[in-house]
Amino acid sequence: MELINTASELHQVIEEKKNAGNTVGFVPTMGALHAGHLSLLENARKANDITVVSIFVNPTQFNDPDDLRNYPRTPEKDLTLLSGAGCDFVFMPPVEEIYPPSYQFSYTIGPLEEKMEGKFRPGHFRGVVTVVYRLFEIVTPHRAYFGEKDFQQLAIIRKMVSDLHLPVEIIPCPIVREPDGLAMSSRNLRLSPAHRQHAPLIAQTLFQAAEKGRSLSPRDLEKWVIETINKDPYLKTEYFEIVDPDTLEQIDNWIPSKAAVGCIAVWAGEIRLIDNIRFLP
Ligand code: PAF
């Protein structure tokens, strides 16, 4: 495994590999890696000759300076994990490599950014599309791998790739969960022991909601999920919305023969956790 810190060096190495006929799979991350990230890498390894993982805590996607300051950073452990998992190239750039002084990127996301995460984290998705576009420009991958836990992020990146005709295939990968159901997230490292103990109620409630499924209306199911989670004094739901997976519009009625997705954000003390569940037709 090779560690590269500059955009020009990585770009050149990848060009050489591609010219020699290799396909490139890319996993963008913000580090503090866990089994969810490693499953993205595993998928990338299966389908590509070369894999690149980036580790970059992107300042422009943090709407809260405290969240950026406290975001977990475990670079040495990350490198050990990636090397053990068979990654070929790790890209760990300083901020100036991603955002040189003259760098500008403007893309209008549209209605997909106004909902859910976008409503509660203003500017967040603008930061995400900017860094993802810039990373694609540097890495020029054939395929890029994103976890379905960040469902809205995935929808927005897919739309950007389609709108801008970017020559990369976006591969969604299933949520990886702890044995108690909690969706894996770098932020789980920051949960207090008590909040960690209570946090699995989020996923467990979503699983129960999926079982209830279409026996209730989407709105009644939303209400039930929010009330069930908020009964736990350690958890406070910010939103739970059952949406059309393409438009992310909240639905009033189940759409026949189309899955819906329930997306949730919950505060566990000072830590904000997200998760989602699919409601099959
Ligand atoms: O999902 C993440 O970890 C980040 O939003 C991403 C895609 C690496 C961009 O910084």
PDB file of C-alpha atoms and ligand atoms in Angstrom:
ATOM      1  CA  MET A   1       0.000   0.000   0.000  1.00  0.00           C
ATOM      2  CA  GLU A   2       1.262   3.443  -0.911  1.00  0.00           C
ATOM      3  CA  LEU A   3       0.454   6.633   1.012  1.00  0.00           C
ATOM      4  CA  ILE A   4       0.181   9.763  -1.139  1.00  0.00           C
ATOM      5  CA  ASN A   5      -0.406  13.301   0.090  1.00  0.00           C
ATOM      6  CA  THR A   6      -0.451  15.453  -3.033  1.00  0.00           C
ATOM      7  CA  ALA A   7      -3.111  15.664  -5.717  1.00  0.00           C
ATOM      8  CA  SER A   8      -0.601  15.867  -8.573  1.00  0.00           C
ATOM      9  CA  GLU A   9       1.282  12.738  -7.485  1.00  0.00           C
ATOM     10  CA  LEU A  10      -1.875  10.681  -7.026  1.00  0.00           C
ATOM     11  CA  HIS A  11      -3.326  11.899 -10.318  1.00  0.00           C
ATOM     12  CA  GLN A  12      -0.165  10.900 -12.166  1.00  0.00           C
ATOM     13  CA  VAL A  13       0.147   7.468 -10.559  1.00  0.00           C
ATOM     14  CA  ILE A  14      -3.498   6.718 -11.367  1.00  0.00           C
ATOM     15  CA  GLU A  15      -3.060   7.927 -14.966  1.00  0.00           C
ATOM     16  CA  GLU A  16      -0.190   5.459 -15.369  1.00  0.00           C
ATOM     17  CA  LYS A  17      -2.222   2.615 -13.901  1.00  0.00           C
ATOM     18  CA  LYS A  18      -5.194   3.423 -16.148  1.00  0.00           C
ATOM     19  CA  ASN A  19      -2.967   3.704 -19.238  1.00  0.00           C
ATOM     20  CA  ALA A  20      -1.709   0.225 -18.423  1.00  0.00           C
ATOM     21  CA  GLY A  21      -5.311  -1.010 -18.634  1.00  0.00           C
ATOM     22  CA  ASN A  22      -6.251  -1.087 -14.946  1.00  0.00           C
ATOM     23  CA  THR A  23      -9.679  -0.157 -13.612  1.00  0.00           C
ATOM     24  CA  VAL A  24      -9.822   2.053 -10.528  1.00  0.00           C
ATOM     25  CA  GLY A  25     -12.250   1.780  -7.615  1.00  0.00           C
ATOM     26  CA  PHE A  26     -12.432   4.699  -5.184  1.00  0.00           C
ATOM     27  CA  VAL A  27     -13.698   4.934  -1.599  1.00  0.00           C
ATOM     28  CA  PRO A  28     -13.856   8.508  -0.264  1.00  0.00           C
ATOM     29  CA  THR A  29     -13.830   8.713   3.549  1.00  0.00           C
ATOM     30  CA  MET A  30     -13.239  11.118   6.400  1.00  0.00           C
ATOM     31  CA  GLY A  31     -11.219   8.513   8.306  1.00  0.00           C
ATOM     32  CA  ALA A  32     -11.928   7.011  11.752  1.00  0.00           C
ATOM     33  CA  LEU A  33     -12.510   3.891   9.722  1.00  0.00           C
ATOM     34  CA  HIS A  34     -14.752   1.026  10.775  1.00  0.00           C
ATOM     35  CA  ALA A  35     -16.149  -2.164   9.258  1.00  0.00           C
ATOM     36  CA  GLY A  36     -18.594  -0.122   7.139  1.00  0.00           C
ATOM     37  CA  HIS A  37     -15.713   1.573   5.329  1.00  0.00           C
ATOM     38  CA  LEU A  38     -13.904  -1.740   4.961  1.00  0.00           C
ATOM     39  CA  SER A  39     -16.978  -3.244   3.296  1.00  0.00           C
ATOM     40  CA  LEU A  40     -16.859  -0.411   0.726  1.00  0.00           C
ATOM     41  CA  LEU A  41     -13.204  -1.230   0.104  1.00  0.00           C
ATOM     42  CA  GLU A  42     -13.997  -4.922  -0.197  1.00  0.00           C
ATOM     43  CA  ASN A  43     -16.628  -4.174  -2.846  1.00  0.00           C
ATOM     44  CA  ALA A  44     -14.162  -1.917  -4.657  1.00  0.00           C
ATOM     45  CA  ARG A  45     -11.480  -4.611  -4.598  1.00  0.00           C
ATOM     46  CA  LYS A  46     -13.825  -7.210  -6.048  1.00  0.00           C
ATOM     47  CA  ALA A  47     -14.725  -5.121  -9.095  1.00  0.00           C
ATOM     48  CA  ASN A  48     -11.526  -3.162  -9.860  1.00  0.00           C
ATOM     49  CA  ASP A  49      -7.808  -3.761 -10.457  1.00  0.00           C
ATOM     50  CA  ILE A  50      -6.676  -0.862  -8.274  1.00  0.00           C
ATOM     51  CA  THR A  51      -8.267   0.656  -5.164  1.00  0.00           C
ATOM     52  CA  VAL A  52      -7.850   4.150  -3.767  1.00  0.00           C
ATOM     53  CA  VAL A  53      -9.157   5.272  -0.366  1.00  0.00           C
ATOM     54  CA  SER A  54      -9.077   8.955   0.546  1.00  0.00           C
ATOM     55  CA  ILE A  55      -8.995  10.165   4.138  1.00  0.00           C
ATOM     56  CA  PHE A  56      -9.893  13.817   4.367  1.00  0.00           C
ATOM     57  CA  VAL A  57     -11.967  15.506   7.063  1.00  0.00           C
ATOM     58  CA  ASN A  58     -13.630  17.991   4.754  1.00  0.00           C
ATOM     59  CA  PRO A  59     -14.076  21.315   6.580  1.00  0.00           C
ATOM     60  CA  THR A  60     -16.611  22.693   4.089  1.00  0.00           C
ATOM     61  CA  GLN A  61     -19.272  20.109   4.934  1.00  0.00           C
ATOM     62  CA  PHE A  62     -19.351  20.870   8.666  1.00  0.00           C
ATOM     63  CA  ASN A  63     -21.979  23.451   9.505  1.00  0.00           C
ATOM     64  CA  ASP A  64     -20.987  23.223  13.186  1.00  0.00           C
ATOM     65  CA  PRO A  65     -17.363  24.174  14.071  1.00  0.00           C
ATOM     66  CA  ASP A  66     -17.486  22.044  17.252  1.00  0.00           C
ATOM     67  CA  ASP A  67     -18.453  19.006  15.195  1.00  0.00           C
ATOM     68  CA  LEU A  68     -15.459  19.602  12.896  1.00  0.00           C
ATOM     69  CA  ARG A  69     -13.099  20.097  15.847  1.00  0.00           C
ATOM     70  CA  ASN A  70     -14.315  16.988  17.627  1.00  0.00           C
ATOM     71  CA  TYR A  71     -14.664  14.732  14.589  1.00  0.00           C
ATOM     72  CA  PRO A  72     -12.699  11.551  15.438  1.00  0.00           C
ATOM     73  CA  ARG A  73      -9.274  11.302  13.821  1.00  0.00           C
ATOM     74  CA  THR A  74      -7.396   7.982  14.030  1.00  0.00           C
ATOM     75  CA  PRO A  75      -4.900   8.138  11.116  1.00  0.00           C
ATOM     76  CA  GLU A  76      -2.468   5.480  12.316  1.00  0.00           C
ATOM     77  CA  LYS A  77      -5.177   2.943  13.042  1.00  0.00           C
ATOM     78  CA  ASP A  78      -6.788   3.789   9.676  1.00  0.00           C
ATOM     79  CA  LEU A  79      -3.565   3.055   7.791  1.00  0.00           C
ATOM     80  CA  THR A  80      -3.134  -0.266   9.589  1.00  0.00           C
ATOM     81  CA  LEU A  81      -6.715  -1.259   8.764  1.00  0.00           C
ATOM     82  CA  LEU A  82      -6.381  -0.264   5.103  1.00  0.00           C
ATOM     83  CA  SER A  83      -3.101  -2.044   4.659  1.00  0.00           C
ATOM     84  CA  GLY A  84      -4.577  -5.202   6.234  1.00  0.00           C
ATOM     85  CA  ALA A  85      -7.609  -4.921   3.963  1.00  0.00           C
ATOM     86  CA  GLY A  86      -5.545  -4.839   0.774  1.00  0.00           C
ATOM     87  CA  CYS A  87      -5.929  -1.185  -0.245  1.00  0.00           C
ATOM     88  CA  ASP A  88      -3.471  -0.080  -2.978  1.00  0.00           C
ATOM     89  CA  PHE A  89      -3.340   3.702  -2.511  1.00  0.00           C
ATOM     90  CA  VAL A  90      -4.305   5.915   0.407  1.00  0.00           C
ATOM     91  CA  PHE A  91      -4.731   9.601  -0.323  1.00  0.00           C
ATOM     92  CA  MET A  92      -4.368  11.789   2.793  1.00  0.00           C
ATOM     93  CA  PRO A  93      -4.147  15.348   1.519  1.00  0.00           C
ATOM     94  CA  PRO A  94      -3.743  18.521   3.565  1.00  0.00           C
ATOM     95  CA  VAL A  95      -6.535  21.094   3.048  1.00  0.00           C
ATOM     96  CA  GLU A  96      -4.489  23.150   0.508  1.00  0.00           C
ATOM     97  CA  GLU A  97      -4.290  20.156  -1.852  1.00  0.00           C
ATOM     98  CA  ILE A  98      -8.059  19.867  -2.003  1.00  0.00           C
ATOM     99  CA  TYR A  99      -8.806  23.569  -1.927  1.00  0.00           C
ATOM    100  CA  PRO A 100      -5.987  25.520  -3.600  1.00  0.00           C
ATOM    101  CA  PRO A 101      -6.598  29.277  -3.251  1.00  0.00           C
ATOM    102  CA  SER A 102      -8.017  29.659  -6.753  1.00  0.00           C
ATOM    103  CA  TYR A 103     -10.281  26.586  -6.564  1.00  0.00           C
ATOM    104  CA  GLN A 104     -13.936  27.198  -7.351  1.00  0.00           C
ATOM    105  CA  PHE A 105     -16.751  24.766  -7.928  1.00  0.00           C
ATOM    106  CA  SER A 106     -20.340  25.700  -8.326  1.00  0.00           C
ATOM    107  CA  TYR A 107     -23.193  23.261  -8.789  1.00  0.00           C
ATOM    108  CA  THR A 108     -26.814  23.836  -7.869  1.00  0.00           C
ATOM    109  CA  ILE A 109     -28.129  20.742  -6.150  1.00  0.00           C
ATOM    110  CA  GLY A 110     -31.782  21.803  -6.251  1.00  0.00           C
ATOM    111  CA  PRO A 111     -34.693  20.469  -4.158  1.00  0.00           C
ATOM    112  CA  LEU A 112     -32.841  17.331  -2.952  1.00  0.00           C
ATOM    113  CA  GLU A 113     -30.711  19.476  -0.630  1.00  0.00           C
ATOM    114  CA  GLU A 114     -33.614  21.327   0.965  1.00  0.00           C
ATOM    115  CA  LYS A 115     -34.962  18.343   2.867  1.00  0.00           C
ATOM    116  CA  MET A 116     -34.008  16.369   5.969  1.00  0.00           C
ATOM    117  CA  GLU A 117     -30.219  16.685   6.500  1.00  0.00           C
ATOM    118  CA  GLY A 118     -30.141  19.786   4.308  1.00  0.00           C
ATOM    119  CA  LYS A 119     -32.813  21.467   6.440  1.00  0.00           C
ATOM    120  CA  PHE A 120     -30.960  20.834   9.695  1.00  0.00           C
ATOM    121  CA  ARG A 121     -27.383  21.192   8.388  1.00  0.00           C
ATOM    122  CA  PRO A 122     -27.434  24.223   6.085  1.00  0.00           C
ATOM    123  CA  GLY A 123     -24.569  24.203   3.567  1.00  0.00           C
ATOM    124  CA  HIS A 124     -23.620  20.607   4.406  1.00  0.00           C
ATOM    125  CA  PHE A 125     -24.385  19.128   0.980  1.00  0.00           C
ATOM    126  CA  ARG A 126     -22.752  22.027  -0.827  1.00  0.00           C
ATOM    127  CA  GLY A 127     -19.556  21.034   1.001  1.00  0.00           C
ATOM    128  CA  VAL A 128     -20.091  17.358   0.186  1.00  0.00           C
ATOM    129  CA  VAL A 129     -20.587  17.855  -3.561  1.00  0.00           C
ATOM    130  CA  THR A 130     -17.623  20.231  -3.716  1.00  0.00           C
ATOM    131  CA  VAL A 131     -15.217  17.772  -2.109  1.00  0.00           C
ATOM    132  CA  VAL A 132     -16.571  14.738  -3.958  1.00  0.00           C
ATOM    133  CA  TYR A 133     -16.283  16.534  -7.313  1.00  0.00           C
ATOM    134  CA  ARG A 134     -12.726  17.618  -6.461  1.00  0.00           C
ATOM    135  CA  LEU A 135     -11.756  14.091  -5.368  1.00  0.00           C
ATOM    136  CA  PHE A 136     -13.217  12.630  -8.569  1.00  0.00           C
ATOM    137  CA  GLU A 137     -11.179  15.180 -10.539  1.00  0.00           C
ATOM    138  CA  ILE A 138      -7.980  14.018  -8.809  1.00  0.00           C
ATOM    139  CA  VAL A 139      -8.624  10.270  -8.650  1.00  0.00           C
ATOM    140  CA  THR A 140     -10.582   9.880 -11.920  1.00  0.00           C
ATOM    141  CA  PRO A 141     -12.024   6.516 -10.770  1.00  0.00           C
ATOM    142  CA  HIS A 142     -14.093   4.169 -12.885  1.00  0.00           C
ATOM    143  CA  ARG A 143     -16.282   3.388  -9.887  1.00  0.00           C
ATOM    144  CA  ALA A 144     -16.868   5.122  -6.530  1.00  0.00           C
ATOM    145  CA  TYR A 145     -18.389   3.442  -3.480  1.00  0.00           C
ATOM    146  CA  PHE A 146     -20.759   5.101  -0.997  1.00  0.00           C
ATOM    147  CA  GLY A 147     -22.637   3.687   1.992  1.00  0.00           C
ATOM    148  CA  GLU A 148     -26.430   3.711   2.019  1.00  0.00           C
ATOM    149  CA  LYS A 149     -26.440   4.996   5.604  1.00  0.00           C
ATOM    150  CA  ASP A 150     -26.027   8.484   4.128  1.00  0.00           C
ATOM    151  CA  PHE A 151     -29.054   7.981   1.919  1.00  0.00           C
ATOM    152  CA  GLN A 152     -29.584  11.628   1.013  1.00  0.00           C
ATOM    153  CA  GLN A 153     -25.867  12.128   0.305  1.00  0.00           C
ATOM    154  CA  LEU A 154     -25.961   9.169  -2.059  1.00  0.00           C
ATOM    155  CA  ALA A 155     -29.034  10.540  -3.891  1.00  0.00           C
ATOM    156  CA  ILE A 156     -27.366  13.956  -4.274  1.00  0.00           C
ATOM    157  CA  ILE A 157     -24.060  12.540  -5.515  1.00  0.00           C
ATOM    158  CA  ARG A 158     -25.874  10.364  -8.045  1.00  0.00           C
ATOM    159  CA  LYS A 159     -27.751  13.407  -9.304  1.00  0.00           C
ATOM    160  CA  MET A 160     -24.541  15.456  -9.589  1.00  0.00           C
ATOM    161  CA  VAL A 161     -22.825  12.673 -11.526  1.00  0.00           C
ATOM    162  CA  SER A 162     -25.792  12.400 -13.869  1.00  0.00           C
ATOM    163  CA  ASP A 163     -26.295  16.191 -14.282  1.00  0.00           C
ATOM    164  CA  LEU A 164     -22.591  16.814 -14.988  1.00  0.00           C
ATOM    165  CA  HIS A 165     -22.110  13.620 -17.045  1.00  0.00           C
ATOM    166  CA  LEU A 166     -19.162  12.603 -14.890  1.00  0.00           C
ATOM    167  CA  PRO A 167     -17.507   9.415 -16.176  1.00  0.00           C
ATOM    168  CA  VAL A 168     -17.793   7.479 -12.915  1.00  0.00           C
ATOM    169  CA  GLU A 169     -20.174   4.772 -11.807  1.00  0.00           C
ATOM    170  CA  ILE A 170     -21.636   5.294  -8.328  1.00  0.00           C
ATOM    171  CA  ILE A 171     -21.967   2.034  -6.409  1.00  0.00           C
ATOM    172  CA  PRO A 172     -24.248   2.082  -3.347  1.00  0.00           C
ATOM    173  CA  CYS A 173     -23.316  -0.345  -0.555  1.00  0.00           C
ATOM    174  CA  PRO A 174     -25.599  -1.630   2.225  1.00  0.00           C
ATOM    175  CA  ILE A 175     -25.466  -0.258   5.774  1.00  0.00           C
ATOM    176  CA  VAL A 176     -23.167  -2.255   8.048  1.00  0.00           C
ATOM    177  CA  ARG A 177     -24.483  -2.622  11.595  1.00  0.00           C
ATOM    178  CA  GLU A 178     -23.098  -3.525  15.009  1.00  0.00           C
ATOM    179  CA  PRO A 179     -24.453  -6.828  16.404  1.00  0.00           C
ATOM    180  CA  ASP A 180     -27.055  -4.823  18.389  1.00  0.00           C
ATOM    181  CA  GLY A 181     -28.271  -3.104  15.197  1.00  0.00           C
ATOM    182  CA  LEU A 182     -26.629   0.317  15.583  1.00  0.00           C
ATOM    183  CA  ALA A 183     -25.552   1.556  12.149  1.00  0.00           C
ATOM    184  CA  MET A 184     -21.765   1.835  12.023  1.00  0.00           C
ATOM    185  CA  SER A 185     -20.545   5.418  12.042  1.00  0.00           C
ATOM    186  CA  SER A 186     -17.293   7.151  12.916  1.00  0.00           C
ATOM    187  CA  ARG A 187     -19.373   9.290  15.290  1.00  0.00           C
ATOM    188  CA  ASN A 188     -20.251   6.203  17.393  1.00  0.00           C
ATOM    189  CA  LEU A 189     -16.736   6.540  18.848  1.00  0.00           C
ATOM    190  CA  ARG A 190     -17.862   9.750  20.513  1.00  0.00           C
ATOM    191  CA  LEU A 191     -20.913   8.298  22.282  1.00  0.00           C
ATOM    192  CA  SER A 192     -20.757   8.158  26.089  1.00  0.00           C
ATOM    193  CA  PRO A 193     -21.098   4.601  27.476  1.00  0.00           C
ATOM    194  CA  ALA A 194     -24.720   5.337  28.491  1.00  0.00           C
ATOM    195  CA  HIS A 195     -25.636   6.793  25.092  1.00  0.00           C
ATOM    196  CA  ARG A 196     -23.908   3.900  23.331  1.00  0.00           C
ATOM    197  CA  GLN A 197     -26.057   1.522  25.368  1.00  0.00           C
ATOM    198  CA  HIS A 198     -29.294   3.312  24.394  1.00  0.00           C
ATOM    199  CA  ALA A 199     -28.455   4.143  20.748  1.00  0.00           C
ATOM    200  CA  PRO A 200     -29.430   0.692  19.327  1.00  0.00           C
ATOM    201  CA  LEU A 201     -33.073   1.594  20.057  1.00  0.00           C
ATOM    202  CA  ILE A 202     -32.912   3.710  16.880  1.00  0.00           C
ATOM    203  CA  ALA A 203     -32.274   0.751  14.571  1.00  0.00           C
ATOM    204  CA  GLN A 204     -34.473  -1.590  16.601  1.00  0.00           C
ATOM    205  CA  THR A 205     -37.389   0.844  16.227  1.00  0.00           C
ATOM    206  CA  LEU A 206     -36.753   1.139  12.489  1.00  0.00           C
ATOM    207  CA  PHE A 207     -36.751  -2.665  12.138  1.00  0.00           C
ATOM    208  CA  GLN A 208     -40.080  -2.836  14.007  1.00  0.00           C
ATOM    209  CA  ALA A 209     -41.466  -0.060  11.799  1.00  0.00           C
ATOM    210  CA  ALA A 210     -40.483  -2.081   8.717  1.00  0.00           C
ATOM    211  CA  GLU A 211     -42.405  -5.037  10.130  1.00  0.00           C
ATOM    212  CA  LYS A 212     -45.500  -2.883  10.720  1.00  0.00           C
ATOM    213  CA  GLY A 213     -44.940  -1.549   7.198  1.00  0.00           C
ATOM    214  CA  ARG A 214     -48.003  -0.667   5.222  1.00  0.00           C
ATOM    215  CA  SER A 215     -50.469  -1.687   7.957  1.00  0.00           C
ATOM    216  CA  LEU A 216     -50.197   1.970   9.054  1.00  0.00           C
ATOM    217  CA  SER A 217     -50.164   5.137   6.952  1.00  0.00           C
ATOM    218  CA  PRO A 218     -46.701   6.693   6.418  1.00  0.00           C
ATOM    219  CA  ARG A 219     -47.621   9.604   8.725  1.00  0.00           C
ATOM    220  CA  ASP A 220     -48.877   7.320  11.530  1.00  0.00           C
ATOM    221  CA  LEU A 221     -45.754   5.196  11.220  1.00  0.00           C
ATOM    222  CA  GLU A 222     -43.564   8.323  11.421  1.00  0.00           C
ATOM    223  CA  LYS A 223     -45.412   9.385  14.557  1.00  0.00           C
ATOM    224  CA  TRP A 224     -45.005   5.941  16.114  1.00  0.00           C
ATOM    225  CA  VAL A 225     -41.238   5.843  15.423  1.00  0.00           C
ATOM    226  CA  ILE A 226     -40.651   9.339  16.820  1.00  0.00           C
ATOM    227  CA  GLU A 227     -42.705   8.666  19.958  1.00  0.00           C
ATOM    228  CA  THR A 228     -41.070   5.280  20.583  1.00  0.00           C
ATOM    229  CA  ILE A 229     -37.531   6.680  20.349  1.00  0.00           C
ATOM    230  CA  ASN A 230     -38.300   9.844  22.300  1.00  0.00           C
ATOM    231  CA  LYS A 231     -39.617   7.789  25.236  1.00  0.00           C
ATOM    232  CA  ASP A 232     -35.952   6.971  25.879  1.00  0.00           C
ATOM    233  CA  PRO A 233     -34.514   9.879  27.897  1.00  0.00           C
ATOM    234  CA  TYR A 234     -31.088   9.424  26.241  1.00  0.00           C
ATOM    235  CA  LEU A 235     -32.411   9.960  22.697  1.00  0.00           C
ATOM    236  CA  LYS A 236     -34.129  12.855  20.925  1.00  0.00           C
ATOM    237  CA  THR A 237     -35.364  12.476  17.356  1.00  0.00           C
ATOM    238  CA  GLU A 238     -34.648  15.446  15.093  1.00  0.00           C
ATOM    239  CA  TYR A 239     -36.693  14.087  12.193  1.00  0.00           C
ATOM    240  CA  PHE A 240     -38.063  10.859  10.837  1.00  0.00           C
ATOM    241  CA  GLU A 241     -39.487  11.112   7.341  1.00  0.00           C
ATOM    242  CA  ILE A 242     -40.799   8.412   5.050  1.00  0.00           C
ATOM    243  CA  VAL A 243     -39.851   9.535   1.567  1.00  0.00           C
ATOM    244  CA  ASP A 244     -39.889   8.595  -2.084  1.00  0.00           C
ATOM    245  CA  PRO A 245     -36.340   7.236  -2.633  1.00  0.00           C
ATOM    246  CA  ASP A 246     -35.916   9.183  -5.892  1.00  0.00           C
ATOM    247  CA  THR A 247     -37.317  12.612  -5.058  1.00  0.00           C
ATOM    248  CA  LEU A 248     -36.857  12.429  -1.258  1.00  0.00           C
ATOM    249  CA  GLU A 249     -40.341  13.990  -1.006  1.00  0.00           C
ATOM    250  CA  GLN A 250     -42.223  12.935   2.119  1.00  0.00           C
ATOM    251  CA  ILE A 251     -45.101  10.671   1.091  1.00  0.00           C
ATOM    252  CA  ASP A 252     -48.671  10.856   2.416  1.00  0.00           C
ATOM    253  CA  ASN A 253     -49.647   7.493   0.950  1.00  0.00           C
ATOM    254  CA  TRP A 254     -47.667   4.371   0.160  1.00  0.00           C
ATOM    255  CA  ILE A 255     -46.840   4.203  -3.536  1.00  0.00           C
ATOM    256  CA  PRO A 256     -48.030   0.851  -4.973  1.00  0.00           C
ATOM    257  CA  SER A 257     -45.178  -1.354  -6.215  1.00  0.00           C
ATOM    258  CA  LYS A 258     -42.500   1.133  -5.130  1.00  0.00           C
ATOM    259  CA  ALA A 259     -40.296   0.965  -2.035  1.00  0.00           C
ATOM    260  CA  ALA A 260     -40.174   3.944   0.317  1.00  0.00           C
ATOM    261  CA  VAL A 261     -37.334   4.884   2.648  1.00  0.00           C
ATOM    262  CA  GLY A 262     -37.606   6.109   6.225  1.00  0.00           C
ATOM    263  CA  CYS A 263     -34.737   8.451   7.090  1.00  0.00           C
ATOM    264  CA  ILE A 264     -33.963   9.436  10.654  1.00  0.00           C
ATOM    265  CA  ALA A 265     -31.648  11.727  12.617  1.00  0.00           C
ATOM    266  CA  VAL A 266     -31.448  11.352  16.386  1.00  0.00           C
ATOM    267  CA  TRP A 267     -29.439  13.185  19.018  1.00  0.00           C
ATOM    268  CA  ALA A 268     -27.784  10.851  21.510  1.00  0.00           C
ATOM    269  CA  GLY A 269     -26.537  13.489  23.935  1.00  0.00           C
ATOM    270  CA  GLU A 270     -24.240  15.737  21.892  1.00  0.00           C
ATOM    271  CA  ILE A 271     -23.835  13.226  19.081  1.00  0.00           C
ATOM    272  CA  ARG A 272     -26.120  13.258  16.074  1.00  0.00           C
ATOM    273  CA  LEU A 273     -26.746   9.835  14.513  1.00  0.00           C
ATOM    274  CA  ILE A 274     -28.482   9.052  11.230  1.00  0.00           C
ATOM    275  CA  ASP A 275     -29.936   5.825   9.894  1.00  0.00           C
ATOM    276  CA  ASN A 276     -32.595   4.679   7.436  1.00  0.00           C
ATOM    277  CA  ILE A 277     -34.785   1.737   6.579  1.00  0.00           C
ATOM    278  CA  ARG A 278     -36.491   0.564   3.423  1.00  0.00           C
ATOM    279  CA  PHE A 279     -40.245  -0.138   3.326  1.00  0.00           C
ATOM    280  CA  LEU A 280     -40.760  -2.701   0.630  1.00  0.00           C
ATOM    281  CA  PRO A 281     -43.875  -2.649  -1.575  1.00  0.00           C
TER     282      PRO A 281
HETATM  283  O1  PAF B   1     -19.625  10.170   3.747  1.00  0.00           O
HETATM  284  C1  PAF B   1     -18.546  10.715   4.031  1.00  0.00           C
HETATM  285  O2  PAF B   1     -17.720  10.194   4.782  1.00  0.00           O
HETATM  286  C2  PAF B   1     -18.242  12.091   3.464  1.00  0.00           C
HETATM  287  O3  PAF B   1     -19.395  12.857   3.349  1.00  0.00           O
HETATM  288  C3  PAF B   1     -17.488  12.023   2.116  1.00  0.00           C
HETATM  289  C4  PAF B   1     -18.336  11.375   1.043  1.00  0.00           C
HETATM  290  C5  PAF B   1     -16.193  11.267   2.298  1.00  0.00           C
HETATM  291  C6  PAF B   1     -17.157  13.439   1.642  1.00  0.00           C
HETATM  292  O4  PAF B   1     -16.356  14.111   2.558  1.00  0.00           O
END
